[in-house]
Coordinates of C-alpha atoms in Angstrom, one line a residue:
M1169 CA 67.4 17.0 52.1
S1170 CA 64.4 19.2 51.7
V1171 CA 65.8 22.6 52.2
V1172 CA 63.7 25.1 53.1
Y1173 CA 62.5 28.5 51.9
Y1174 CA 60.9 30.8 52.9
I1175 CA 58.9 33.4 51.5
Y1176 CA 57.3 36.9 52.8
K1177 CA 55.4 39.0 50.1
N1178 CA 52.2 40.3 49.3
T1179 CA 52.1 37.5 45.6
L1180 CA 53.4 34.8 45.3
R1181 CA 53.7 33.7 41.8
L1182 CA 53.2 30.1 41.0
D1183 CA 55.3 30.7 37.5
I1184 CA 58.0 29.3 39.7
Q1185 CA 57.6 25.2 39.3
E1186 CA 60.5 24.7 37.5
W1187 CA 62.4 26.2 40.3
I1188 CA 60.5 24.7 43.5
K1189 CA 60.1 20.8 41.7
N1190 CA 62.9 19.4 44.5
N1191 CA 62.5 22.2 47.1
F1192 CA 59.9 23.4 50.1
I1193 CA 58.3 26.8 50.9
V1194 CA 56.6 28.3 53.5
I1195 CA 54.7 31.1 52.9
T1196 CA 52.8 33.4 55.3
S1197 CA 50.1 36.6 54.1
P1198 CA 51.9 39.5 54.9
T1199 CA 49.0 41.8 55.6
A1200 CA 46.6 39.0 56.9
N1201 CA 44.9 40.1 60.5
S1202 CA 42.2 37.6 60.9
V1203 CA 41.4 33.8 60.2
Q1204 CA 39.2 35.6 57.8
E1205 CA 42.2 37.5 55.5
A1206 CA 44.0 34.2 56.0
I1207 CA 42.0 32.6 53.7
T1208 CA 41.9 35.1 51.2
Y1209 CA 45.2 35.4 50.6
V1210 CA 45.4 32.1 49.7
S1211 CA 42.7 31.9 47.7
N1212 CA 44.7 33.8 44.9
L1213 CA 47.1 31.1 44.9
E1214 CA 46.9 27.8 43.0
K1215 CA 47.0 24.1 43.7
N1216 CA 50.9 23.3 44.4
N1217 CA 50.1 19.5 43.4
R1218 CA 53.5 18.8 43.7
G1219 CA 53.3 19.1 47.2
S1220 CA 56.1 22.2 47.6
L1221 CA 54.4 24.2 49.0
S1222 CA 52.8 25.4 52.6
V1223 CA 51.2 28.5 54.1
Y1224 CA 51.6 29.0 57.8
F1225 CA 49.3 32.1 60.3
P1226 CA 49.0 33.5 62.2
D1227 CA 52.5 35.7 62.7
V1228 CA 54.7 35.6 66.2
Y1229 CA 55.7 37.4 69.0
Y1230 CA 59.5 36.4 70.1
N1231 CA 60.5 37.0 73.8
N1232 CA 63.0 39.6 73.9
F1233 CA 63.2 40.1 70.6
K1234 CA 62.6 44.0 69.7
D1235 CA 63.0 47.3 68.0
S1236 CA 65.2 50.0 68.4
E1237 CA 62.4 51.6 69.8
G1238 CA 61.7 49.3 72.4
K1239 CA 58.3 47.8 71.2
D1240 CA 58.0 44.2 70.2
V1241 CA 58.8 42.4 66.4
K1242 CA 56.2 40.8 64.9
I1243 CA 57.8 37.3 63.7
P1244 CA 56.3 36.6 60.0
A1245 CA 54.7 32.6 60.6
C1246 CA 56.8 31.5 57.5
I1247 CA 60.2 32.1 59.4
A1248 CA 59.0 30.7 63.0
V1249 CA 58.6 27.7 62.0
L1250 CA 61.8 26.7 60.1
N1251 CA 62.3 26.6 63.7
T1252 CA 60.0 23.3 63.8
Y1253 CA 61.5 22.1 60.4
A1254 CA 64.8 22.0 61.8
K1255 CA 64.2 20.7 65.4
T1256 CA 62.2 17.7 62.6
D1257 CA 65.6 17.3 60.9
S1258 CA 67.9 16.8 63.0
V1259 CA 66.3 13.7 63.9
N1260 CA 64.8 12.3 60.1
K1261 CA 63.0 14.4 56.8
W1262 CA 60.1 12.5 57.2
S1263 CA 58.3 13.7 60.3
A1264 CA 55.9 16.3 60.8
P1265 CA 56.5 19.0 61.4
A1266 CA 54.4 19.8 63.9
G1267 CA 52.2 19.1 67.7
V1268 CA 54.0 19.2 70.3
T1269 CA 57.1 16.7 69.9
R1270 CA 58.7 19.0 67.1
G1271 CA 56.1 21.2 66.7
R1272 CA 56.0 24.1 69.7
L1273 CA 58.2 27.6 69.0
S1274 CA 59.7 27.7 71.7
L1275 CA 61.4 31.0 71.7
A1276 CA 57.1 32.4 71.7
K1277 CA 55.6 34.5 73.2
S1278 CA 52.3 35.5 71.8
L1279 CA 50.8 35.2 68.6
S1280 CA 49.2 38.2 66.3
V1281 CA 45.6 36.6 66.4
Q1282 CA 45.1 34.4 69.2
L1283 CA 43.4 31.0 67.3
T1284 CA 40.5 29.1 68.6
D1285 CA 39.7 25.0 67.5
S1286 CA 36.9 25.7 65.0
D1287 CA 39.7 28.6 63.5
L1288 CA 41.8 25.6 63.7
T1289 CA 39.2 23.6 61.7
T1290 CA 37.9 26.3 59.1
L1291 CA 41.7 26.9 58.5
Y1292 CA 43.0 23.3 58.1
D1293 CA 39.5 21.5 56.4
N1294 CA 40.3 25.3 53.7
N1295 CA 40.3 25.0 49.8
I1296 CA 43.7 26.0 50.0
P1297 CA 44.6 24.3 53.4
I1298 CA 46.5 26.7 56.4
N1299 CA 48.1 25.7 58.8
G1300 CA 47.4 26.9 62.0
I1301 CA 49.9 28.4 65.0
K1302 CA 48.4 28.3 68.6
D1303 CA 48.6 28.4 72.0
I1304 CA 48.1 25.6 73.3
S1305 CA 47.5 25.6 77.5
G1306 CA 50.8 23.8 79.4
K1307 CA 52.1 22.9 75.6
G1308 CA 53.1 26.3 74.7
Y1309 CA 52.8 27.9 71.1
I1310 CA 52.0 24.6 68.7
V1311 CA 52.6 24.6 65.1
W1312 CA 49.0 22.3 64.5
G1313 CA 48.9 21.6 60.9
N1314 CA 50.5 19.3 58.3
K1315 CA 49.3 20.3 55.0
T1316 CA 50.7 21.3 52.1
T1317 CA 49.0 23.8 49.6
S1318 CA 47.7 20.3 47.3
S1319 CA 44.3 19.3 47.2
N1320 CA 43.3 17.4 49.8
S1321 CA 43.0 14.1 47.5
S1322 CA 47.2 14.2 46.6
F1323 CA 49.7 12.0 46.8
F1324 CA 51.7 15.0 48.7
D1325 CA 49.0 17.0 50.5
R1326 CA 51.0 16.4 53.9
I1327 CA 54.3 17.8 54.8
N1328 CA 56.2 14.9 56.2
V1329 CA 55.3 12.8 52.9
S1330 CA 55.8 15.8 49.8
R1331 CA 60.0 16.2 52.3
L1332 CA 60.4 12.4 52.2
T1333 CA 59.7 12.4 48.4
K1334 CA 62.0 15.2 47.8
Y1335 CA 64.5 13.9 50.1
V1336 CA 64.2 10.6 48.2
T1337 CA 64.0 12.4 45.0
K1338 CA 67.4 14.1 45.9
Q1339 CA 69.2 11.2 46.9
A1340 CA 69.2 8.8 44.6
Y1341 CA 70.5 12.1 42.4
L1342 CA 73.2 12.5 44.3
I1343 CA 74.1 8.6 44.6
S1344 CA 73.5 8.7 40.5
W1345 CA 76.6 11.1 39.5
D1346 CA 79.3 8.6 41.0
Y1347 CA 78.3 6.4 37.5
L1348 CA 78.0 9.3 35.4
F1349 CA 80.2 8.1 32.6
E1350 CA 80.8 4.1 33.6
P1351 CA 80.2 1.6 31.2
I1352 CA 76.9 0.8 32.0
T1353 CA 77.7 -3.1 32.5
N1354 CA 75.6 -5.3 35.8
T1355 CA 78.0 -4.9 38.4
V1356 CA 77.2 -0.6 38.4
F1357 CA 73.4 -1.8 38.7
A1358 CA 74.1 -3.6 40.7
D1359 CA 76.1 -1.0 43.2
W1360 CA 73.1 1.3 42.0
K1361 CA 70.6 -0.7 43.5
M1362 CA 72.6 -1.9 47.2
K1363 CA 73.1 2.0 48.4
M1364 CA 68.9 2.9 46.6
E1365 CA 68.7 0.0 48.8
A1366 CA 70.0 0.4 51.9
L1367 CA 69.1 4.1 51.6
L1368 CA 65.6 3.0 51.2
S1369 CA 66.5 0.7 54.5
R1370 CA 67.4 3.2 56.5
I1371 CA 64.1 5.4 56.3
Q1372 CA 62.1 2.0 57.2
M1373 CA 63.6 1.9 59.8
G1374 CA 63.2 4.9 61.4
N1375 CA 59.6 4.3 60.2
G1376 CA 58.9 6.4 57.2
L1377 CA 58.6 3.6 55.1
E1378 CA 56.2 0.7 55.3
E1379 CA 57.8 -1.1 51.8
Y1380 CA 59.8 -0.7 49.3
Q1381 CA 61.6 -2.4 46.1
V1382 CA 63.8 -1.1 43.8
I1383 CA 63.9 -3.5 40.4
M1384 CA 66.6 -2.3 38.4
D1385 CA 66.0 -3.9 34.0
S1386 CA 68.6 -3.3 31.7
T1387 CA 66.3 -3.6 28.9
K1388 CA 64.3 -0.8 29.9
E1389 CA 65.0 2.8 28.0
H1390 CA 63.6 5.0 30.6
L1391 CA 62.4 4.1 34.6
E1392 CA 59.1 2.3 34.6
I1393 CA 57.1 1.2 37.7
Y1394 CA 57.0 -2.4 39.3
S1395 CA 53.8 -1.6 41.2
W1396 CA 53.2 -4.8 44.3
R1397 CA 50.3 -2.1 44.9
P1398 CA 48.4 -1.7 41.5
E1399 CA 45.0 -0.6 43.4
N1400 CA 46.9 2.7 45.0
K1401 CA 46.5 5.0 42.0
E1402 CA 48.6 7.8 44.2
V1403 CA 51.7 6.1 44.2
N1404 CA 51.1 5.1 40.9
L1405 CA 51.0 8.7 40.3
F1406 CA 54.2 9.5 42.3
F1407 CA 56.5 7.3 40.3
E1408 CA 55.0 8.9 36.4
I1409 CA 55.8 11.9 38.1
F1410 CA 59.3 10.8 39.3
D1411 CA 59.8 8.9 36.2
K1412 CA 59.4 12.2 34.0
K1413 CA 61.8 14.4 36.7
L1414 CA 65.1 11.8 35.9
R1415 CA 63.7 11.8 32.2
E1416 CA 64.6 14.9 32.3
F1417 CA 67.3 15.2 34.6
R1418 CA 68.7 12.2 31.4
A1419 CA 68.4 14.9 29.1
F1420 CA 70.2 17.2 30.2
I1421 CA 73.4 16.2 32.4
L1422 CA 75.7 19.4 33.3
C1423 CA 79.1 19.7 34.9
P1424 CA 78.5 20.5 38.8
Q1425 CA 81.4 22.7 38.6
C1426 CA 81.2 24.9 35.9
S1427 CA 77.5 24.4 34.9
S1428 CA 78.5 22.8 31.3
K1429 CA 76.7 20.9 29.3
I1430 CA 77.8 17.2 29.5
S1431 CA 75.9 15.2 27.0
S1432 CA 73.1 14.4 26.2
L1433 CA 71.9 10.7 27.4

């Protein structure tokens, strides 16, 4: 699954790209008390075109959550929304952790800033998008946004799409571990393909994919993509990134127990 981490600091240095390639991070501004302050905060971030980062605003107050002096404790938005990710993951890894069904913060009693519909639009359409949390009458406190900090034209600009690709990538790695040191035969290729197709079939049955194709070609030195939709440039871009990741992975394989280098392929 896509691991969710939260970061609640004054700054986030995005020179940790190596660490977050296959993980997902949610953050919030620790000081913003208005829509404009939240926008100012994210303006210091770089766009993460791998879709590994999302931003939320505002912070939340929980029922019966007080400090030693009996005062309400403000819960950072990046912590509060983890509940929506958990609810989503309990069903699948590719739905949006937002909206009334999966995005309701059931423990919340109020917000640090009350957002209007106009505020939500301003945050969501910002150059670096911010997902808002809103008090919706009759529904509760709802996460109302599904964007990463990737550019709007990116394949990874939606949280659920980004997390799905990370999930599939990680599962492909886990499946591939079973074949280390195995002879390179058609039987091995067929077995790997069968397991990958079973994985993708489950995702398709859960409405995570419309279609998929797995092609094994023993004549190629590295992964090449055969696209049945060549006009889809964003899909091709994703496959190029996946190819690069796979070659990096093959070039330096570590023992999962001792972390020692096993071999260079």
